[in-house]
Amino acid sequence: MEGNIDDYTQDGTVDLKGNPVRRSKRGGWRACSFVVAYEVFERMAYHGISSNLVLYLTNKLHQGTVKSANNVTNWVGTIWVTPIVGAYVADAHLGRYWTFAIASCIYLMGMIVLTLSVSLPGLKPPACKDINSQDCKKASTLQLGIFFAALYTLAVGTGGTKPNISTIGADQFDEFEPKEKAHKLSFFNWWMFSIFFGALFANTVLVYIQDNVGWSLGYGLPTLGLAISIAIFFAGTPFYRHKKPKGSPFTRMAKVIVAAIRKWNVPLPTDPKELYELDLEDYAQKGKYMIDSTQNLRFFNKAAVKTSSTNPWMLCSVTQIEETKQMLAMIPILVATFVPSTMLAQINTLFVKQGTTLDRAIGSSFKIPPASLIGFVTLSMLICVVLYDRYFVKIMRRWTKNPRGITLLQRMGIGLVIHIIIMVIASFTERYRLSVAKDHSIVEKGQQVPLTIFVLLPQFVLMGTADAFLEVAKIEFFYDQAPENMKSLGTSYSMTTLGVGNFFSTFLLSTVSNITKRHGHKGWILNNLNVSHLDYYYAFFAILNVLNFVFFLVVAKFYVYKAEVSDSMEVLTEELKVMRSRASAQEATVPG
């Protein structure tokens, strides 16, 4: 009987009907296999659209370099910002599973309409052979409306799937069972592995089909892949563990901030135990986690100072305050990831556009699609994640005694350094490409430069290496450091940074393009890249990365990691035992 009790999860997970679940029946790697399989196919679908989107906008909808690149980054930015809404709905109302289920249907609907818009002749402008798309007939308002409506419907769908699918995967491991906790440490590495495995197929096979067979099939296959991925996810429903929605994290945080501001002139007690807190029994019964008061961001502790009012907008528990402080403390780190996210936006835009100007021939008949170079980002990422997980962590663990080898912020810092190196290399590579174009007198004509496309390979490969450090660590950091009741919101932090990075890329590209055209200058970014100066633009990015790295070092130095929840739960359990034993002792000493 005792064994059966021990088999139940201790982290508050339940089945869809709200019943407690057994570890032997649900969760673990068995349940995660469905989630990981979903992510492989879904990433194939997403990257099948995003990788080559800039070329579809340029070659089929006849948009210029700046406009097409900005349309891509605006859309990708929306893709990565909408998860904030999805996280809110999941945490406050529907729960992760049902939020994901509804959003995945919206996602699929957007993909279907998008496939129709690139397939039906009446929904796209006539073909055009002009190299720079200047004299081509533009898409009509209706054609653009349907195309972008489909794109942004898709974005709304991903807002509900992205923040919840990885969290659903992480929820399959119980923090309070040592073996499952150990498996959870590797989950995010293999999660990223699944993402980039799906992306690899999209960046090789799908972009080749789009460039050489047709956009109808090239978009139809990702749509089919998404339908398959959704079916795989639902097939795993009997094996999933679920966490109940525990209220809006935004409301909980807002109450703390408002209460602290309203009591800004109230002095803090010298003893933190005088602050308002719920009883230990309340947390134990609800399966929630009690957090002790800290001096970090101590101004917010004023929200727990007891006054005559018990209004929840005037008085908050210590645990609620500490949860808010944990989310606020991560914001400086979040800001430090905006610039590298802007660098990632260049992969699907300017890096791909560069590839169109180079010799893509392999042998006598095969031409590599420019977007296929993104596959090298994927390959580099896959290899580096495996090497990191299998070797680097084990080696570093001997020196640091840290289960992760190095801290998450140290891992992110290495990625930031690699981003600096990438933009320096990209600048020198572009300068070399321009010199070859000038030597062959093809600058003004905008013709293909007699230089192999693989000259761009170092910047793509290093992007994958940077991802293995920065992107994996970023996802794990924001999940790990978020309070237990705000995990979806924590996951959405890592996605929001990509959204802001893409919007920042749009801002920088438009601003730099406009400023550099003033006073009769040609400008740095034009439709004809052979007369542009992307080398200057990339050098500017390198300087921006250096400044951002300095900012990161400062905020990382002052960041305080939260305490391990499982450790605090052990303390909570021990305190409850002590309290109960004291109560029993007192009852025994009371005379009958």
mmCIF file of N, CA, C and O in Angstrom, residues 80 83 127 161 247 444 502 544 556:
data_model
loop_
_atom_site.group_PDB
_atom_site.id
_atom_site.type_symbol
_atom_site.label_atom_id
_atom_site.label_comp_id
_atom_site.label_asym_id
_atom_site.label_seq_id
_atom_site.Cartn_x
_atom_site.Cartn_y
_atom_site.Cartn_z
ATOM 1 N N TRP A 80 6.594 35.466 -32.125
ATOM 2 C CA TRP A 80 7.268 35.246 -30.844
ATOM 3 C C TRP A 80 6.731 36.115 -29.706
ATOM 4 O O TRP A 80 7.087 35.880 -28.545
ATOM 5 N N PRO A 83 3.019 34.552 -27.723
ATOM 6 C CA PRO A 83 3.026 33.593 -26.613
ATOM 7 C C PRO A 83 2.732 34.201 -25.244
ATOM 8 O O PRO A 83 2.339 33.471 -24.327
ATOM 9 N N ALA A 127 3.940 36.217 -62.912
ATOM 10 C CA ALA A 127 5.383 36.008 -62.772
ATOM 11 C C ALA A 127 6.164 37.130 -63.443
ATOM 12 O O ALA A 127 5.688 37.770 -64.387
ATOM 13 N N THR A 161 0.393 27.768 -28.907
ATOM 14 C CA THR A 161 1.125 26.494 -28.900
ATOM 15 C C THR A 161 2.543 26.638 -28.346
ATOM 16 O O THR A 161 2.985 25.807 -27.550
ATOM 17 N N GLY A 247 -4.541 30.759 -11.730
ATOM 18 C CA GLY A 247 -4.819 32.193 -11.709
ATOM 19 C C GLY A 247 -3.853 32.977 -12.564
ATOM 20 O O GLY A 247 -2.762 32.516 -12.886
ATOM 21 N N GLU A 444 26.849 47.650 -60.773
ATOM 22 C CA GLU A 444 25.619 48.349 -61.135
ATOM 23 C C GLU A 444 24.577 47.424 -61.754
ATOM 24 O O GLU A 444 23.382 47.658 -61.647
ATOM 25 N N ASN A 502 13.157 40.650 -33.408
ATOM 26 C CA ASN A 502 12.721 40.811 -34.798
ATOM 27 C C ASN A 502 12.151 42.208 -35.053
ATOM 28 O O ASN A 502 12.420 42.817 -36.092
ATOM 29 N N LEU A 544 27.313 46.810 -31.698
ATOM 30 C CA LEU A 544 26.107 46.688 -30.870
ATOM 31 C C LEU A 544 26.206 45.465 -29.963
ATOM 32 O O LEU A 544 25.817 45.514 -28.786
ATOM 33 N N ALA A 556 24.259 40.291 -15.099
ATOM 34 C CA ALA A 556 24.493 38.917 -14.634
ATOM 35 C C ALA A 556 25.204 38.925 -13.284
ATOM 36 O O ALA A 556 24.960 38.065 -12.427
#
